[in-house]
């Protein structure tokens, strides 16, 4: 059977980056590491660049070369090696889900928590199906009606991580939503926003979900510059920030850059209404929407 070239999935890239970082920190050359494993140097290089597989049983052996004995690190990288080539459920949608969105879905699936500020819309993980279709149609302007429907399905399927994860706890979500987004109206669908507000109230009942509202009369805060979300992972994986614009999203990594966004989110939270006051405001808007 011919060799199949490894697909450089996000999980495989993260694994390769971690191995390269540990090797460099240990002062071990690529040649020395490969020799110790009985491999040629090109194989080790391909593993670090996500172009070759690292078998799960070899993870601990490679890490031992770099002096890494922390069982949590070994287990985390071993799990990543095991799942590196795993295809997410979104692969069934083909090219409708673009590459950077696939990468985001992988990160979201692996994340322990997500903190998000949205200035103009309800976050995707909290959207109803009807709301999602309207928002995607309005913002993803290159999409056909059929693609809009498919992407709305993807958005709804993502939400399973809030309530069910096999052998894992559900994702912890902390969302700060600007009040302006809750006043949105949709022509021809007078009940749509009512359903969305009702859904938000229902989601606040879940213990892993925190929702705050940034009031229209709120004080200035860093979130005024736009949407951002912070994805945190179990040790040893670093935090990642996702930023979005009309052409899609991109990631911010690196300790110092991420720290800026974490501080920004703390200030956004401080400027927003409390959880209880936010829930009351959503209830008030829902009552007004019924008239």
PDB file of C-alpha atoms in Angstrom:
ATOM      1  CA  UNK A   1       0.000   0.000   0.000  1.00  0.00           C
ATOM      2  CA  UNK A   2       1.505   3.385  -0.971  1.00  0.00           C
ATOM      3  CA  UNK A   3       2.298   5.922   1.701  1.00  0.00           C
ATOM      4  CA  UNK A   4      -0.407   8.551   2.157  1.00  0.00           C
ATOM      5  CA  UNK A   5       0.853  12.023   2.799  1.00  0.00           C
ATOM      6  CA  UNK A   6      -0.464  13.454   6.036  1.00  0.00           C
ATOM      7  CA  UNK A   7      -2.940  16.294   5.749  1.00  0.00           C
ATOM      8  CA  UNK A   8      -1.644  19.283   7.771  1.00  0.00           C
ATOM      9  CA  UNK A   9      -4.761  19.674   9.904  1.00  0.00           C
ATOM     10  CA  UNK A  10      -4.868  22.252  12.665  1.00  0.00           C
ATOM     11  CA  UNK A  11      -4.401  19.595  15.361  1.00  0.00           C
ATOM     12  CA  UNK A  12      -1.370  18.205  13.535  1.00  0.00           C
ATOM     13  CA  UNK A  13       0.074  21.720  13.155  1.00  0.00           C
ATOM     14  CA  UNK A  14      -0.388  22.421  16.860  1.00  0.00           C
ATOM     15  CA  UNK A  15       1.289  19.135  17.735  1.00  0.00           C
ATOM     16  CA  UNK A  16       4.244  19.863  15.456  1.00  0.00           C
ATOM     17  CA  UNK A  17       4.627  23.380  16.838  1.00  0.00           C
ATOM     18  CA  UNK A  18       4.616  22.088  20.416  1.00  0.00           C
ATOM     19  CA  UNK A  19       7.248  19.446  19.663  1.00  0.00           C
ATOM     20  CA  UNK A  20       9.474  21.974  17.919  1.00  0.00           C
ATOM     21  CA  UNK A  21       9.136  24.395  20.867  1.00  0.00           C
ATOM     22  CA  UNK A  22      10.043  21.716  23.422  1.00  0.00           C
ATOM     23  CA  UNK A  23      12.991  20.585  21.294  1.00  0.00           C
ATOM     24  CA  UNK A  24      14.358  24.104  20.939  1.00  0.00           C
ATOM     25  CA  UNK A  25      13.892  24.818  24.643  1.00  0.00           C
ATOM     26  CA  UNK A  26      15.862  21.647  25.432  1.00  0.00           C
ATOM     27  CA  UNK A  27      18.653  22.661  23.044  1.00  0.00           C
ATOM     28  CA  UNK A  28      18.303  19.451  21.015  1.00  0.00           C
ATOM     29  CA  UNK A  29      19.048  19.620  17.302  1.00  0.00           C
ATOM     30  CA  UNK A  30      16.698  18.161  14.728  1.00  0.00           C
ATOM     31  CA  UNK A  31      19.425  15.713  13.688  1.00  0.00           C
ATOM     32  CA  UNK A  32      20.056  14.538  17.267  1.00  0.00           C
ATOM     33  CA  UNK A  33      16.355  14.040  17.966  1.00  0.00           C
ATOM     34  CA  UNK A  34      15.847  12.069  14.757  1.00  0.00           C
ATOM     35  CA  UNK A  35      18.891   9.888  15.415  1.00  0.00           C
ATOM     36  CA  UNK A  36      17.743   9.088  18.936  1.00  0.00           C
ATOM     37  CA  UNK A  37      14.398   7.942  17.556  1.00  0.00           C
ATOM     38  CA  UNK A  38      16.018   5.932  14.784  1.00  0.00           C
ATOM     39  CA  UNK A  39      14.519   8.152  12.098  1.00  0.00           C
ATOM     40  CA  UNK A  40      16.041  10.209   9.341  1.00  0.00           C
ATOM     41  CA  UNK A  41      16.102  13.944   9.844  1.00  0.00           C
ATOM     42  CA  UNK A  42      13.528  14.589   7.139  1.00  0.00           C
ATOM     43  CA  UNK A  43      10.927  12.515   8.994  1.00  0.00           C
ATOM     44  CA  UNK A  44      11.384  14.533  12.178  1.00  0.00           C
ATOM     45  CA  UNK A  45      11.163  17.729  10.155  1.00  0.00           C
ATOM     46  CA  UNK A  46       7.944  16.579   8.483  1.00  0.00           C
ATOM     47  CA  UNK A  47       6.413  15.760  11.867  1.00  0.00           C
ATOM     48  CA  UNK A  48       7.204  19.240  13.155  1.00  0.00           C
ATOM     49  CA  UNK A  49       5.766  20.838  10.021  1.00  0.00           C
ATOM     50  CA  UNK A  50       2.613  18.696  10.120  1.00  0.00           C
ATOM     51  CA  UNK A  51       3.473  16.819   6.922  1.00  0.00           C
ATOM     52  CA  UNK A  52       3.955  13.452   8.624  1.00  0.00           C
ATOM     53  CA  UNK A  53       2.133  11.566  11.371  1.00  0.00           C
ATOM     54  CA  UNK A  54       3.512  10.993  14.824  1.00  0.00           C
ATOM     55  CA  UNK A  55       2.091   7.769  16.226  1.00  0.00           C
ATOM     56  CA  UNK A  56       0.624   8.159  19.751  1.00  0.00           C
ATOM     57  CA  UNK A  57       3.008   5.537  21.286  1.00  0.00           C
ATOM     58  CA  UNK A  58       5.987   7.600  20.066  1.00  0.00           C
ATOM     59  CA  UNK A  59       4.864  10.826  21.741  1.00  0.00           C
ATOM     60  CA  UNK A  60       6.250   9.991  25.198  1.00  0.00           C
ATOM     61  CA  UNK A  61       9.514   8.774  23.657  1.00  0.00           C
ATOM     62  CA  UNK A  62      10.036  12.030  21.749  1.00  0.00           C
ATOM     63  CA  UNK A  63       9.131  14.148  24.775  1.00  0.00           C
ATOM     64  CA  UNK A  64      11.544  12.160  26.959  1.00  0.00           C
ATOM     65  CA  UNK A  65      14.353  13.273  24.648  1.00  0.00           C
ATOM     66  CA  UNK A  66      13.483  16.837  25.578  1.00  0.00           C
ATOM     67  CA  UNK A  67      13.223  16.167  29.306  1.00  0.00           C
ATOM     68  CA  UNK A  68       9.431  16.458  29.367  1.00  0.00           C
ATOM     69  CA  UNK A  69       7.974  14.083  31.969  1.00  0.00           C
ATOM     70  CA  UNK A  70       4.824  15.982  32.980  1.00  0.00           C
ATOM     71  CA  UNK A  71       2.034  13.371  32.604  1.00  0.00           C
ATOM     72  CA  UNK A  72      -0.494  16.068  31.652  1.00  0.00           C
ATOM     73  CA  UNK A  73       1.707  17.272  28.796  1.00  0.00           C
ATOM     74  CA  UNK A  74       2.370  13.722  27.618  1.00  0.00           C
ATOM     75  CA  UNK A  75      -1.340  12.874  27.742  1.00  0.00           C
ATOM     76  CA  UNK A  76      -2.325  16.097  25.964  1.00  0.00           C
ATOM     77  CA  UNK A  77       0.130  15.627  23.102  1.00  0.00           C
ATOM     78  CA  UNK A  78      -0.683  11.935  22.913  1.00  0.00           C
ATOM     79  CA  UNK A  79      -4.353  12.766  22.558  1.00  0.00           C
ATOM     80  CA  UNK A  80      -3.571  15.299  19.875  1.00  0.00           C
ATOM     81  CA  UNK A  81      -1.482  12.744  17.966  1.00  0.00           C
ATOM     82  CA  UNK A  82      -4.366  10.286  18.194  1.00  0.00           C
ATOM     83  CA  UNK A  83      -6.913  12.812  16.921  1.00  0.00           C
ATOM     84  CA  UNK A  84      -4.622  14.737  14.553  1.00  0.00           C
ATOM     85  CA  UNK A  85      -6.046  13.172  11.408  1.00  0.00           C
ATOM     86  CA  UNK A  86      -9.619  12.949  12.645  1.00  0.00           C
ATOM     87  CA  UNK A  87     -12.117  14.647  10.366  1.00  0.00           C
ATOM     88  CA  UNK A  88     -14.719  16.846  12.056  1.00  0.00           C
ATOM     89  CA  UNK A  89     -18.442  16.475  11.357  1.00  0.00           C
ATOM     90  CA  UNK A  90     -18.223  19.680   9.323  1.00  0.00           C
ATOM     91  CA  UNK A  91     -16.231  17.878   6.621  1.00  0.00           C
ATOM     92  CA  UNK A  92     -19.561  16.595   5.299  1.00  0.00           C
ATOM     93  CA  UNK A  93     -20.264  20.161   4.114  1.00  0.00           C
ATOM     94  CA  UNK A  94     -17.198  20.167   1.863  1.00  0.00           C
ATOM     95  CA  UNK A  95     -15.875  23.482   0.567  1.00  0.00           C
ATOM     96  CA  UNK A  96     -18.912  25.375   1.879  1.00  0.00           C
ATOM     97  CA  UNK A  97     -16.970  25.479   5.141  1.00  0.00           C
ATOM     98  CA  UNK A  98     -13.794  27.344   4.202  1.00  0.00           C
ATOM     99  CA  UNK A  99     -10.389  26.386   5.618  1.00  0.00           C
ATOM    100  CA  UNK A 100     -10.061  29.039   8.324  1.00  0.00           C
ATOM    101  CA  UNK A 101     -13.605  28.248   9.506  1.00  0.00           C
ATOM    102  CA  UNK A 102     -12.674  24.552   9.702  1.00  0.00           C
ATOM    103  CA  UNK A 103      -9.661  25.536  11.789  1.00  0.00           C
ATOM    104  CA  UNK A 104     -11.893  27.597  14.049  1.00  0.00           C
ATOM    105  CA  UNK A 105     -14.354  24.726  14.474  1.00  0.00           C
ATOM    106  CA  UNK A 106     -11.458  22.457  15.447  1.00  0.00           C
ATOM    107  CA  UNK A 107     -10.294  24.970  18.060  1.00  0.00           C
ATOM    108  CA  UNK A 108     -13.824  25.434  19.382  1.00  0.00           C
ATOM    109  CA  UNK A 109     -14.264  21.660  19.653  1.00  0.00           C
ATOM    110  CA  UNK A 110     -11.023  21.322  21.628  1.00  0.00           C
ATOM    111  CA  UNK A 111     -11.550  24.416  23.793  1.00  0.00           C
ATOM    112  CA  UNK A 112     -12.339  24.371  27.491  1.00  0.00           C
ATOM    113  CA  UNK A 113     -13.953  27.813  27.464  1.00  0.00           C
ATOM    114  CA  UNK A 114     -14.800  30.678  25.124  1.00  0.00           C
ATOM    115  CA  UNK A 115     -15.102  34.318  26.124  1.00  0.00           C
ATOM    116  CA  UNK A 116     -16.668  36.508  23.460  1.00  0.00           C
ATOM    117  CA  UNK A 117     -17.768  40.108  22.959  1.00  0.00           C
ATOM    118  CA  UNK A 118     -20.145  40.830  20.080  1.00  0.00           C
ATOM    119  CA  UNK A 119     -21.067  44.443  19.318  1.00  0.00           C
ATOM    120  CA  UNK A 120     -23.635  43.914  16.557  1.00  0.00           C
ATOM    121  CA  UNK A 121     -25.097  40.426  16.733  1.00  0.00           C
ATOM    122  CA  UNK A 122     -25.903  37.511  19.002  1.00  0.00           C
ATOM    123  CA  UNK A 123     -22.936  35.064  19.127  1.00  0.00           C
ATOM    124  CA  UNK A 124     -23.226  32.047  16.835  1.00  0.00           C
ATOM    125  CA  UNK A 125     -23.324  29.597  19.739  1.00  0.00           C
ATOM    126  CA  UNK A 126     -26.453  31.345  21.041  1.00  0.00           C
ATOM    127  CA  UNK A 127     -28.335  31.904  17.788  1.00  0.00           C
ATOM    128  CA  UNK A 128     -31.619  30.281  16.795  1.00  0.00           C
ATOM    129  CA  UNK A 129     -31.744  28.681  13.359  1.00  0.00           C
ATOM    130  CA  UNK A 130     -33.927  31.436  11.879  1.00  0.00           C
ATOM    131  CA  UNK A 131     -31.702  34.175  13.290  1.00  0.00           C
ATOM    132  CA  UNK A 132     -28.582  32.404  11.971  1.00  0.00           C
ATOM    133  CA  UNK A 133     -29.997  32.220   8.431  1.00  0.00           C
ATOM    134  CA  UNK A 134     -30.831  35.924   8.414  1.00  0.00           C
ATOM    135  CA  UNK A 135     -27.452  36.969   9.803  1.00  0.00           C
ATOM    136  CA  UNK A 136     -25.450  34.747   7.428  1.00  0.00           C
ATOM    137  CA  UNK A 137     -27.450  35.964   4.427  1.00  0.00           C
ATOM    138  CA  UNK A 138     -26.840  39.583   5.438  1.00  0.00           C
ATOM    139  CA  UNK A 139     -23.135  39.323   6.263  1.00  0.00           C
ATOM    140  CA  UNK A 140     -21.717  36.542   4.067  1.00  0.00           C
ATOM    141  CA  UNK A 141     -22.629  38.375   0.882  1.00  0.00           C
ATOM    142  CA  UNK A 142     -20.907  35.993  -1.568  1.00  0.00           C
ATOM    143  CA  UNK A 143     -23.028  32.994  -0.549  1.00  0.00           C
ATOM    144  CA  UNK A 144     -25.906  31.462  -2.492  1.00  0.00           C
ATOM    145  CA  UNK A 145     -29.236  30.837  -0.712  1.00  0.00           C
ATOM    146  CA  UNK A 146     -28.407  27.117  -0.577  1.00  0.00           C
ATOM    147  CA  UNK A 147     -25.034  27.818   1.028  1.00  0.00           C
ATOM    148  CA  UNK A 148     -26.667  30.125   3.567  1.00  0.00           C
ATOM    149  CA  UNK A 149     -28.986  27.307   4.635  1.00  0.00           C
ATOM    150  CA  UNK A 150     -26.048  24.888   4.913  1.00  0.00           C
ATOM    151  CA  UNK A 151     -23.962  27.324   6.968  1.00  0.00           C
ATOM    152  CA  UNK A 152     -26.910  27.936   9.289  1.00  0.00           C
ATOM    153  CA  UNK A 153     -27.087  24.171   9.825  1.00  0.00           C
ATOM    154  CA  UNK A 154     -23.375  24.147  10.660  1.00  0.00           C
ATOM    155  CA  UNK A 155     -23.917  26.946  13.161  1.00  0.00           C
ATOM    156  CA  UNK A 156     -26.730  25.052  14.889  1.00  0.00           C
ATOM    157  CA  UNK A 157     -24.712  21.816  15.001  1.00  0.00           C
ATOM    158  CA  UNK A 158     -21.837  23.682  16.673  1.00  0.00           C
ATOM    159  CA  UNK A 159     -24.086  24.401  19.625  1.00  0.00           C
ATOM    160  CA  UNK A 160     -24.038  20.777  20.763  1.00  0.00           C
ATOM    161  CA  UNK A 161     -20.778  21.491  22.615  1.00  0.00           C
ATOM    162  CA  UNK A 162     -22.759  23.649  25.056  1.00  0.00           C
ATOM    163  CA  UNK A 163     -24.886  20.760  26.258  1.00  0.00           C
ATOM    164  CA  UNK A 164     -23.252  17.479  25.270  1.00  0.00           C
ATOM    165  CA  UNK A 165     -19.704  16.249  24.917  1.00  0.00           C
ATOM    166  CA  UNK A 166     -18.836  12.585  25.045  1.00  0.00           C
ATOM    167  CA  UNK A 167     -16.810  11.902  28.219  1.00  0.00           C
ATOM    168  CA  UNK A 168     -16.195  15.628  28.670  1.00  0.00           C
ATOM    169  CA  UNK A 169     -17.772  18.614  30.308  1.00  0.00           C
ATOM    170  CA  UNK A 170     -19.701  21.032  28.076  1.00  0.00           C
ATOM    171  CA  UNK A 171     -17.945  24.126  26.821  1.00  0.00           C
ATOM    172  CA  UNK A 172     -17.965  27.092  29.206  1.00  0.00           C
ATOM    173  CA  UNK A 173     -19.255  30.165  27.383  1.00  0.00           C
ATOM    174  CA  UNK A 174     -19.081  33.730  28.656  1.00  0.00           C
ATOM    175  CA  UNK A 175     -20.721  36.093  26.188  1.00  0.00           C
ATOM    176  CA  UNK A 176     -21.062  39.864  26.406  1.00  0.00           C
ATOM    177  CA  UNK A 177     -23.603  41.084  23.849  1.00  0.00           C
ATOM    178  CA  UNK A 178     -24.167  44.731  23.048  1.00  0.00           C
ATOM    179  CA  UNK A 179     -27.737  45.835  23.702  1.00  0.00           C
ATOM    180  CA  UNK A 180     -27.939  47.215  20.162  1.00  0.00           C
ATOM    181  CA  UNK A 181     -27.890  43.653  18.834  1.00  0.00           C
ATOM    182  CA  UNK A 182     -30.999  42.850  20.880  1.00  0.00           C
ATOM    183  CA  UNK A 183     -32.984  45.647  19.217  1.00  0.00           C
ATOM    184  CA  UNK A 184     -32.433  44.187  15.747  1.00  0.00           C
ATOM    185  CA  UNK A 185     -35.554  43.757  13.627  1.00  0.00           C
ATOM    186  CA  UNK A 186     -36.051  41.550  10.566  1.00  0.00           C
ATOM    187  CA  UNK A 187     -38.385  42.647   7.795  1.00  0.00           C
ATOM    188  CA  UNK A 188     -41.203  40.200   7.234  1.00  0.00           C
ATOM    189  CA  UNK A 189     -40.373  38.162  10.348  1.00  0.00           C
ATOM    190  CA  UNK A 190     -41.815  39.986  13.355  1.00  0.00           C
ATOM    191  CA  UNK A 191     -41.506  36.934  15.604  1.00  0.00           C
ATOM    192  CA  UNK A 192     -37.878  36.124  14.829  1.00  0.00           C
ATOM    193  CA  UNK A 193     -36.274  38.414  17.407  1.00  0.00           C
ATOM    194  CA  UNK A 194     -38.824  37.398  19.999  1.00  0.00           C
ATOM    195  CA  UNK A 195     -37.766  33.783  19.564  1.00  0.00           C
ATOM    196  CA  UNK A 196     -34.111  34.791  19.770  1.00  0.00           C
ATOM    197  CA  UNK A 197     -34.603  36.714  23.012  1.00  0.00           C
ATOM    198  CA  UNK A 198     -36.539  33.786  24.489  1.00  0.00           C
ATOM    199  CA  UNK A 199     -33.704  31.478  23.509  1.00  0.00           C
ATOM    200  CA  UNK A 200     -31.144  33.721  25.230  1.00  0.00           C
ATOM    201  CA  UNK A 201     -33.167  33.596  28.431  1.00  0.00           C
ATOM    202  CA  UNK A 202     -33.352  29.810  28.229  1.00  0.00           C
ATOM    203  CA  UNK A 203     -29.582  29.588  27.725  1.00  0.00           C
ATOM    204  CA  UNK A 204     -28.921  31.650  30.856  1.00  0.00           C
ATOM    205  CA  UNK A 205     -30.365  28.748  32.849  1.00  0.00           C
ATOM    206  CA  UNK A 206     -27.423  26.527  31.892  1.00  0.00           C
ATOM    207  CA  UNK A 207     -24.663  26.512  34.543  1.00  0.00           C
ATOM    208  CA  UNK A 208     -21.866  26.648  31.944  1.00  0.00           C
ATOM    209  CA  UNK A 209     -23.190  29.780  30.222  1.00  0.00           C
ATOM    210  CA  UNK A 210     -22.751  33.370  31.396  1.00  0.00           C
ATOM    211  CA  UNK A 211     -24.472  36.151  29.451  1.00  0.00           C
ATOM    212  CA  UNK A 212     -24.028  39.860  30.042  1.00  0.00           C
ATOM    213  CA  UNK A 213     -25.428  42.776  28.074  1.00  0.00           C
ATOM    214  CA  UNK A 214     -23.459  45.913  27.273  1.00  0.00           C
ATOM    215  CA  UNK A 215     -26.024  48.710  27.723  1.00  0.00           C
ATOM    216  CA  UNK A 216     -26.589  51.412  25.130  1.00  0.00           C
ATOM    217  CA  UNK A 217     -25.601  53.943  27.777  1.00  0.00           C
ATOM    218  CA  UNK A 218     -22.490  52.012  28.787  1.00  0.00           C
ATOM    219  CA  UNK A 219     -19.104  53.611  29.357  1.00  0.00           C
ATOM    220  CA  UNK A 220     -16.351  53.404  26.694  1.00  0.00           C
ATOM    221  CA  UNK A 221     -14.534  50.054  26.606  1.00  0.00           C
ATOM    222  CA  UNK A 222     -12.062  48.125  24.399  1.00  0.00           C
ATOM    223  CA  UNK A 223     -14.840  46.137  22.736  1.00  0.00           C
ATOM    224  CA  UNK A 224     -15.885  49.254  20.861  1.00  0.00           C
ATOM    225  CA  UNK A 225     -13.246  48.288  18.287  1.00  0.00           C
ATOM    226  CA  UNK A 226     -15.085  45.112  17.301  1.00  0.00           C
ATOM    227  CA  UNK A 227     -15.860  41.456  17.895  1.00  0.00           C
ATOM    228  CA  UNK A 228     -13.267  39.212  19.502  1.00  0.00           C
ATOM    229  CA  UNK A 229     -13.301  35.861  21.243  1.00  0.00           C
ATOM    230  CA  UNK A 230     -10.816  34.153  23.518  1.00  0.00           C
ATOM    231  CA  UNK A 231     -10.522  30.370  23.376  1.00  0.00           C
ATOM    232  CA  UNK A 232      -8.871  28.665  26.328  1.00  0.00           C
ATOM    233  CA  UNK A 233      -7.694  25.046  26.378  1.00  0.00           C
ATOM    234  CA  UNK A 234      -6.596  22.482  28.944  1.00  0.00           C
ATOM    235  CA  UNK A 235      -2.897  22.497  29.899  1.00  0.00           C
ATOM    236  CA  UNK A 236      -0.510  22.695  28.071  1.00  0.00           C
ATOM    237  CA  UNK A 237      -2.214  24.314  25.083  1.00  0.00           C
ATOM    238  CA  UNK A 238      -1.949  28.107  24.809  1.00  0.00           C
ATOM    239  CA  UNK A 239      -4.914  30.458  24.597  1.00  0.00           C
ATOM    240  CA  UNK A 240      -5.964  31.635  21.126  1.00  0.00           C
ATOM    241  CA  UNK A 241      -7.859  34.787  20.144  1.00  0.00           C
ATOM    242  CA  UNK A 242     -10.173  34.815  17.130  1.00  0.00           C
ATOM    243  CA  UNK A 243     -10.933  38.062  15.317  1.00  0.00           C
ATOM    244  CA  UNK A 244     -13.564  38.373  12.591  1.00  0.00           C
ATOM    245  CA  UNK A 245     -14.366  40.688   9.740  1.00  0.00           C
ATOM    246  CA  UNK A 246     -16.452  40.511   6.589  1.00  0.00           C
ATOM    247  CA  UNK A 247     -13.901  38.228   4.901  1.00  0.00           C
ATOM    248  CA  UNK A 248     -13.760  35.723   7.734  1.00  0.00           C
ATOM    249  CA  UNK A 249     -11.636  35.240  10.832  1.00  0.00           C
ATOM    250  CA  UNK A 250      -7.995  35.048  11.783  1.00  0.00           C
ATOM    251  CA  UNK A 251      -6.154  33.979  14.905  1.00  0.00           C
ATOM    252  CA  UNK A 252      -3.943  35.858  17.322  1.00  0.00           C
ATOM    253  CA  UNK A 253      -1.455  33.791  19.312  1.00  0.00           C
ATOM    254  CA  UNK A 254       1.521  34.559  21.501  1.00  0.00           C
ATOM    255  CA  UNK A 255       1.504  35.323  25.209  1.00  0.00           C
ATOM    256  CA  UNK A 256       1.790  39.105  25.050  1.00  0.00           C
ATOM    257  CA  UNK A 257      -0.808  39.631  22.305  1.00  0.00           C
ATOM    258  CA  UNK A 258      -3.278  37.275  23.956  1.00  0.00           C
ATOM    259  CA  UNK A 259      -2.803  38.997  27.309  1.00  0.00           C
ATOM    260  CA  UNK A 260      -3.954  42.291  25.762  1.00  0.00           C
ATOM    261  CA  UNK A 261      -7.248  40.713  24.706  1.00  0.00           C
ATOM    262  CA  UNK A 262      -7.712  39.021  28.072  1.00  0.00           C
ATOM    263  CA  UNK A 263      -7.313  42.385  29.780  1.00  0.00           C
ATOM    264  CA  UNK A 264      -9.687  43.904  27.232  1.00  0.00           C
ATOM    265  CA  UNK A 265     -12.334  41.300  28.020  1.00  0.00           C
ATOM    266  CA  UNK A 266     -12.023  41.986  31.735  1.00  0.00           C
ATOM    267  CA  UNK A 267     -12.743  45.664  31.035  1.00  0.00           C
ATOM    268  CA  UNK A 268     -15.672  44.777  28.774  1.00  0.00           C
ATOM    269  CA  UNK A 269     -17.140  42.625  31.564  1.00  0.00           C
ATOM    270  CA  UNK A 270     -16.675  45.468  34.069  1.00  0.00           C
ATOM    271  CA  UNK A 271     -18.476  47.924  31.768  1.00  0.00           C
ATOM    272  CA  UNK A 272     -21.411  45.565  31.064  1.00  0.00           C
ATOM    273  CA  UNK A 273     -24.529  44.997  33.144  1.00  0.00           C
ATOM    274  CA  UNK A 274     -24.355  42.319  35.825  1.00  0.00           C
ATOM    275  CA  UNK A 275     -25.630  38.854  34.959  1.00  0.00           C
ATOM    276  CA  UNK A 276     -28.894  39.444  36.855  1.00  0.00           C
ATOM    277  CA  UNK A 277     -29.445  42.909  35.370  1.00  0.00           C
ATOM    278  CA  UNK A 278     -28.646  41.543  31.913  1.00  0.00           C
ATOM    279  CA  UNK A 279     -31.258  38.821  32.292  1.00  0.00           C
ATOM    280  CA  UNK A 280     -33.799  41.397  33.439  1.00  0.00           C
ATOM    281  CA  UNK A 281     -33.061  43.608  30.433  1.00  0.00           C
ATOM    282  CA  UNK A 282     -33.546  40.666  28.059  1.00  0.00           C
ATOM    283  CA  UNK A 283     -36.877  39.926  29.765  1.00  0.00           C
ATOM    284  CA  UNK A 284     -37.927  43.563  29.379  1.00  0.00           C
ATOM    285  CA  UNK A 285     -37.021  43.599  25.693  1.00  0.00           C
ATOM    286  CA  UNK A 286     -38.903  40.339  25.201  1.00  0.00           C
ATOM    287  CA  UNK A 287     -42.046  41.823  26.786  1.00  0.00           C
ATOM    288  CA  UNK A 288     -41.779  44.902  24.549  1.00  0.00           C
ATOM    289  CA  UNK A 289     -41.327  42.648  21.535  1.00  0.00           C
ATOM    290  CA  UNK A 290     -44.664  40.958  22.234  1.00  0.00           C
ATOM    291  CA  UNK A 291     -46.601  44.188  21.755  1.00  0.00           C
TER     292      UNK A 291
END
